[in-house]
Amino acid sequence: MSRFLRTHGLHRRLEGWPLVFTVLTVLAISVGTIVEFAPIFLVGGAVEPMETLEPYTPLELVGRDMYIAEGCNNCHSQQVRPFQDEVMRYGPVSTVEEGAYETPHLWGSKRTGPDLARVGGKYPHLWHVRHMEQPRSTSPNSIMPPYAHMLTTRLDLEDVTQRMRGLRRLGIPYSDADLEGAVGLAQAQADSIAAEVVRQGGPDRLADKEIIAMVAYLQRLGVDRAREVSRDLERAEPDLELHEQRERQQILNDTAVVAQRSF
C-alpha cells in the first residue's frame, strides 16, 4: 500500500491522467449502480400479490396522488411492524404481498401521526371529512394542520386515465375497459361517497371536491388485507367445525369407556 501511495507511485500517476482517472471512476460507479439496481429488474414479478388484492379505483388513485402531494406520508407510515404493541394498536402485520401494486410504496419510517395501514373502514366518511377540515374536531390532541381547502377545491379527473395507463406499463393490471371508463367510474364513486357523507349529517355538494378523493383513498387502506383475513377464516371454519365434532365424539367415546369400566 505504501508503494501504491508513495510520491511517485501508481496512484500519483493516475491522478496525473485526468481523463483515464475519470473513465475508471465512472466505470467503478457504473458497476456499483448495476449491482444495486439489477436485482430490482431481474426479480420483477417475484412477489405474488394477494388473491384479494385489487388495483386502486380511479378515484382512489387520484386521492393517493393528493395524499403524496400534501406530504401526508411524511408524518404517517403505512407499515405495521411485527411487534405485539403495533399489532394490538393498528392490526395485522404488513406483508409484501399486499403492497405488490404500490408504486411508489408509502411504507414510511416516521410517525408524527398514527400509522394508517389499516385505517380503511375504521371511521365513517364524515369523520375523515371533519378530520381533514379541522383535525382537532375529531382528535383533540392532534398537531396535524388543517386541510380545509380540500372541501372547496374542485376535483380534477381529466388526467386519471393517463395515470392509469402509465401504471399499467409498470405492471398494474388495469384493463382497456378500466381505462375507457375511468372518469365515469371515478365520478360515480365520488357521488356515492358524497351522498353517504350527507346521510351521516355532513355538508352537501362535495361530490366534485378534492376531499372526496382523499376519503376514498383513506377508506381503501387495509381493506384488501381485511378481505384476505375474512377469506382465510371462511376457509378454516369447516375444518374447525370438523375438529370440534371429532373432539366431541372423542369425549363421548371416553365417557362410554369410563361408564363400562364402572359397571
Short mmCIF file of C-alpha atoms in Angstrom, two decimals:
data_model
loop_
_atom_site.label_atom_id
_atom_site.label_comp_id
_atom_site.label_asym_id
_atom_site.label_seq_id
_atom_site.Cartn_x
_atom_site.Cartn_y
_atom_site.Cartn_z
CA MET A 1 0.00 0.00 0.00
CA SER A 2 2.85 2.36 0.84
CA ARG A 3 4.34 1.64 -2.57
CA PHE A 4 0.96 2.45 -4.19
CA LEU A 5 0.62 5.76 -2.37
CA ARG A 6 4.20 6.95 -2.38
CA THR A 7 5.17 10.19 -4.10
CA HIS A 8 5.83 8.65 -7.50
CA GLY A 9 3.55 5.60 -7.10
CA LEU A 10 0.79 4.30 -9.39
CA HIS A 11 -1.90 6.36 -7.66
CA ARG A 12 0.00 9.57 -8.30
CA ARG A 13 0.44 8.61 -11.93
CA LEU A 14 -3.31 8.01 -12.30
CA GLU A 15 -4.02 11.41 -10.81
CA GLY A 16 -1.78 12.85 -13.47
CA TRP A 17 -4.01 11.32 -16.16
CA PRO A 18 -7.35 13.10 -15.53
CA LEU A 19 -9.14 11.52 -18.48
CA VAL A 20 -8.09 7.97 -17.55
CA PHE A 21 -8.85 8.60 -13.89
CA THR A 22 -12.34 9.94 -14.79
CA VAL A 23 -13.09 6.93 -17.01
CA LEU A 24 -12.04 4.49 -14.28
CA THR A 25 -14.11 6.38 -11.69
CA VAL A 26 -17.21 6.34 -13.91
CA LEU A 27 -16.65 2.65 -14.58
CA ALA A 28 -16.46 1.87 -10.86
CA ILE A 29 -19.65 3.86 -10.17
CA SER A 30 -21.44 2.15 -13.08
CA VAL A 31 -20.54 -1.31 -11.81
CA GLY A 32 -21.80 -0.43 -8.33
CA THR A 33 -25.03 1.01 -9.77
CA ILE A 34 -25.69 -2.12 -11.82
CA VAL A 35 -25.06 -4.35 -8.83
CA GLU A 36 -27.51 -2.30 -6.74
CA PHE A 37 -30.32 -1.93 -9.28
CA ALA A 38 -30.13 -5.06 -11.42
CA PRO A 39 -31.89 -7.28 -8.83
CA ILE A 40 -34.87 -4.93 -8.84
CA PHE A 41 -35.47 -5.63 -12.52
CA LEU A 42 -34.39 -9.26 -12.51
CA VAL A 43 -36.85 -10.25 -9.76
CA GLY A 44 -39.74 -8.34 -11.29
CA GLY A 45 -42.95 -10.25 -10.59
CA ALA A 46 -41.29 -12.40 -7.94
CA VAL A 47 -43.71 -11.05 -5.34
CA GLU A 48 -47.13 -12.51 -6.00
CA PRO A 49 -49.99 -10.21 -4.95
CA MET A 50 -52.61 -11.43 -2.51
CA GLU A 51 -55.57 -13.20 -4.05
CA THR A 52 -57.83 -10.45 -2.68
CA LEU A 53 -55.60 -7.59 -3.86
CA GLU A 54 -57.12 -5.26 -6.42
CA PRO A 55 -55.69 -2.13 -8.10
CA TYR A 56 -56.86 1.21 -6.80
CA THR A 57 -60.02 2.55 -8.38
CA PRO A 58 -59.59 5.74 -10.44
CA LEU A 59 -60.92 7.92 -7.60
CA GLU A 60 -58.72 6.19 -5.02
CA LEU A 61 -55.75 6.68 -7.30
CA VAL A 62 -56.43 10.42 -7.51
CA GLY A 63 -56.76 10.52 -3.74
CA ARG A 64 -53.44 8.71 -3.36
CA ASP A 65 -51.72 11.31 -5.52
CA MET A 66 -53.22 14.04 -3.32
CA TYR A 67 -52.01 12.19 -0.22
CA ILE A 68 -48.47 12.27 -1.60
CA ALA A 69 -48.72 15.87 -2.85
CA GLU A 70 -49.88 17.12 0.54
CA GLY A 71 -46.98 15.31 2.25
CA CYS A 72 -49.19 13.07 4.38
CA ASN A 73 -46.65 10.25 4.08
CA ASN A 74 -44.09 12.45 5.86
CA CYS A 75 -45.98 12.06 9.14
CA HIS A 76 -48.00 8.86 8.66
CA SER A 77 -46.43 5.48 7.94
CA GLN A 78 -48.29 2.63 6.25
CA GLN A 79 -46.42 -0.32 7.68
CA VAL A 80 -47.43 -2.31 10.74
CA ARG A 81 -44.22 -3.84 12.03
CA PRO A 82 -44.04 -7.30 13.66
CA PHE A 83 -44.32 -6.08 17.24
CA GLN A 84 -47.11 -7.01 19.62
CA ASP A 85 -47.85 -3.41 20.61
CA GLU A 86 -48.23 -2.38 16.97
CA VAL A 87 -50.46 -5.33 16.15
CA MET A 88 -52.68 -4.52 19.13
CA ARG A 89 -52.94 -0.87 18.11
CA TYR A 90 -53.02 -0.98 14.31
CA GLY A 91 -53.91 -4.51 13.22
CA PRO A 92 -52.21 -7.39 11.37
CA VAL A 93 -48.56 -7.08 10.40
CA SER A 94 -47.96 -5.64 6.93
CA THR A 95 -46.82 -8.06 4.22
CA VAL A 96 -45.01 -7.68 0.92
CA GLU A 97 -47.92 -9.30 -0.95
CA GLU A 98 -50.38 -6.55 -0.04
CA GLY A 99 -48.03 -3.88 -1.40
CA ALA A 100 -47.46 -5.52 -4.78
CA TYR A 101 -49.37 -2.76 -6.59
CA GLU A 102 -47.88 0.15 -4.63
CA THR A 103 -45.96 2.48 -6.98
CA PRO A 104 -44.23 4.10 -5.19
CA HIS A 105 -44.66 2.42 -1.83
CA LEU A 106 -45.61 4.60 1.15
CA TRP A 107 -44.36 2.42 4.00
CA GLY A 108 -42.65 5.36 5.64
CA SER A 109 -40.49 5.40 8.74
CA LYS A 110 -41.72 8.43 10.69
CA ARG A 111 -44.86 8.58 12.80
CA THR A 112 -45.70 12.07 13.87
CA GLY A 113 -49.25 10.78 13.49
CA PRO A 114 -50.57 7.21 13.77
CA ASP A 115 -49.92 4.51 11.19
CA LEU A 116 -52.64 4.37 8.52
CA ALA A 117 -52.06 0.92 7.03
CA ARG A 118 -55.37 -0.35 8.46
CA VAL A 119 -57.42 2.84 8.69
CA GLY A 120 -59.85 1.84 5.92
CA GLY A 121 -63.34 1.33 7.34
CA LYS A 122 -62.28 2.25 10.87
CA TYR A 123 -64.19 5.55 10.75
CA PRO A 124 -67.21 6.74 8.74
CA HIS A 125 -66.72 9.00 5.73
CA LEU A 126 -67.85 12.09 7.65
CA TRP A 127 -65.15 11.54 10.28
CA HIS A 128 -62.46 11.88 7.61
CA VAL A 129 -64.13 14.97 6.16
CA ARG A 130 -64.20 16.64 9.59
CA HIS A 131 -60.68 15.49 10.40
CA MET A 132 -59.22 16.95 7.21
CA GLU A 133 -61.20 20.17 7.65
CA GLN A 134 -60.18 20.62 11.29
CA PRO A 135 -58.17 17.76 12.85
CA ARG A 136 -58.85 18.80 16.44
CA SER A 137 -62.60 18.48 15.91
CA THR A 138 -62.17 14.71 15.86
CA SER A 139 -58.80 14.27 17.62
CA PRO A 140 -58.42 16.96 20.32
CA ASN A 141 -54.69 16.35 20.85
CA SER A 142 -53.79 16.26 17.15
CA ILE A 143 -50.98 18.53 15.90
CA MET A 144 -51.94 17.92 12.27
CA PRO A 145 -52.54 21.10 10.23
CA PRO A 146 -55.99 21.61 8.69
CA TYR A 147 -56.63 20.86 5.03
CA ALA A 148 -59.89 22.78 4.71
CA HIS A 149 -59.04 23.79 1.15
CA MET A 150 -59.87 20.25 0.05
CA LEU A 151 -63.54 20.93 0.80
CA THR A 152 -63.63 23.80 -1.68
CA THR A 153 -61.03 22.88 -4.34
CA ARG A 154 -62.59 21.32 -7.42
CA LEU A 155 -61.72 17.70 -8.13
CA ASP A 156 -59.83 17.20 -11.39
CA LEU A 157 -60.37 13.81 -13.00
CA GLU A 158 -59.28 14.66 -16.52
CA ASP A 159 -55.85 13.03 -16.40
CA VAL A 160 -56.71 9.96 -14.33
CA THR A 161 -56.81 7.80 -17.46
CA GLN A 162 -53.25 8.80 -18.31
CA ARG A 163 -52.13 7.96 -14.80
CA MET A 164 -53.68 4.52 -15.03
CA ARG A 165 -52.13 3.94 -18.45
CA GLY A 166 -48.71 4.78 -17.02
CA LEU A 167 -49.21 2.42 -14.08
CA ARG A 168 -50.27 -0.35 -16.43
CA ARG A 169 -46.90 -0.05 -18.14
CA LEU A 170 -45.35 -0.68 -14.72
CA GLY A 171 -47.34 -3.87 -14.28
CA ILE A 172 -50.54 -2.76 -12.54
CA PRO A 173 -53.33 -4.87 -14.11
CA TYR A 174 -55.66 -2.19 -15.46
CA SER A 175 -57.70 -3.42 -18.40
CA ASP A 176 -58.73 -1.48 -21.51
CA ALA A 177 -62.23 -1.29 -20.07
CA ASP A 178 -60.85 0.22 -16.85
CA LEU A 179 -59.09 2.92 -18.86
CA GLU A 180 -62.06 3.70 -21.07
CA GLY A 181 -64.48 4.11 -18.17
CA ALA A 182 -62.06 5.65 -15.66
CA VAL A 183 -63.58 9.13 -15.44
CA GLY A 184 -67.15 7.85 -15.24
CA LEU A 185 -66.25 5.27 -12.60
CA ALA A 186 -64.41 7.89 -10.54
CA GLN A 187 -67.36 10.28 -10.64
CA ALA A 188 -69.81 7.52 -9.73
CA GLN A 189 -67.74 6.57 -6.68
CA ALA A 190 -67.42 10.25 -5.74
CA ASP A 191 -71.21 10.68 -5.93
CA SER A 192 -71.69 7.61 -3.71
CA ILE A 193 -69.25 8.81 -1.04
CA ALA A 194 -70.65 12.35 -1.10
CA ALA A 195 -74.19 11.02 -0.66
CA GLU A 196 -73.06 8.91 2.29
CA VAL A 197 -71.44 11.97 3.89
CA VAL A 198 -74.78 13.79 3.65
CA ARG A 199 -76.62 10.83 5.19
CA GLN A 200 -74.17 10.93 8.07
CA GLY A 201 -75.02 14.58 8.72
CA GLY A 202 -72.20 16.19 6.77
CA PRO A 203 -72.10 19.02 4.23
CA ASP A 204 -73.69 18.74 0.81
CA ARG A 205 -72.23 19.35 -2.67
CA LEU A 206 -68.86 17.66 -2.08
CA ALA A 207 -69.05 15.20 -4.97
CA ASP A 208 -66.81 17.37 -7.15
CA LYS A 209 -64.36 18.37 -4.42
CA GLU A 210 -60.89 17.00 -3.65
CA ILE A 211 -61.88 15.85 -0.16
CA ILE A 212 -63.96 13.03 -1.65
CA ALA A 213 -60.94 11.54 -3.45
CA MET A 214 -58.92 11.72 -0.24
CA VAL A 215 -61.68 9.97 1.70
CA ALA A 216 -61.90 7.28 -0.99
CA TYR A 217 -58.18 6.59 -0.68
CA LEU A 218 -58.09 6.55 3.12
CA GLN A 219 -61.08 4.22 3.27
CA ARG A 220 -59.27 1.78 0.98
CA LEU A 221 -56.16 1.37 3.16
CA GLY A 222 -56.01 -2.12 4.62
CA VAL A 223 -59.25 -3.30 3.02
CA ASP A 224 -57.53 -5.85 0.79
CA ARG A 225 -55.80 -7.44 3.79
CA ALA A 226 -59.07 -7.49 5.72
CA ARG A 227 -60.71 -9.37 2.83
CA GLU A 228 -57.87 -11.88 2.86
CA VAL A 229 -58.24 -12.47 6.61
CA SER A 230 -62.01 -12.93 6.22
CA ARG A 231 -61.48 -15.36 3.35
CA ASP A 232 -58.97 -17.39 5.36
CA LEU A 233 -61.40 -17.57 8.28
CA GLU A 234 -64.17 -18.75 5.99
CA ARG A 235 -61.90 -21.44 4.58
CA ALA A 236 -60.81 -22.54 8.05
CA GLU A 237 -64.29 -22.62 9.57
CA PRO A 238 -65.40 -26.00 8.15
CA ASP A 239 -62.16 -27.54 9.37
CA LEU A 240 -62.70 -26.05 12.78
CA GLU A 241 -66.21 -27.44 12.92
CA LEU A 242 -64.97 -30.88 11.88
CA HIS A 243 -62.25 -30.68 14.50
CA GLU A 244 -64.81 -29.75 17.14
CA GLN A 245 -67.03 -32.65 16.07
CA ARG A 246 -64.14 -35.07 16.42
CA GLU A 247 -63.34 -33.70 19.87
CA ARG A 248 -66.95 -34.12 20.96
CA GLN A 249 -67.02 -37.66 19.60
CA GLN A 250 -63.79 -38.48 21.41
CA ILE A 251 -65.23 -37.14 24.66
CA LEU A 252 -68.35 -39.28 24.18
CA ASN A 253 -66.22 -42.36 23.48
CA ASP A 254 -64.06 -41.75 26.54
CA THR A 255 -67.17 -41.27 28.65
CA ALA A 256 -68.64 -44.55 27.39
CA VAL A 257 -65.43 -46.40 28.18
CA VAL A 258 -65.35 -44.99 31.71
CA ALA A 259 -69.01 -45.92 32.18
CA GLN A 260 -68.40 -49.51 31.07
CA ARG A 261 -65.44 -49.84 33.43
CA SER A 262 -67.52 -48.53 36.31
CA PHE A 263 -70.02 -51.32 35.79
#
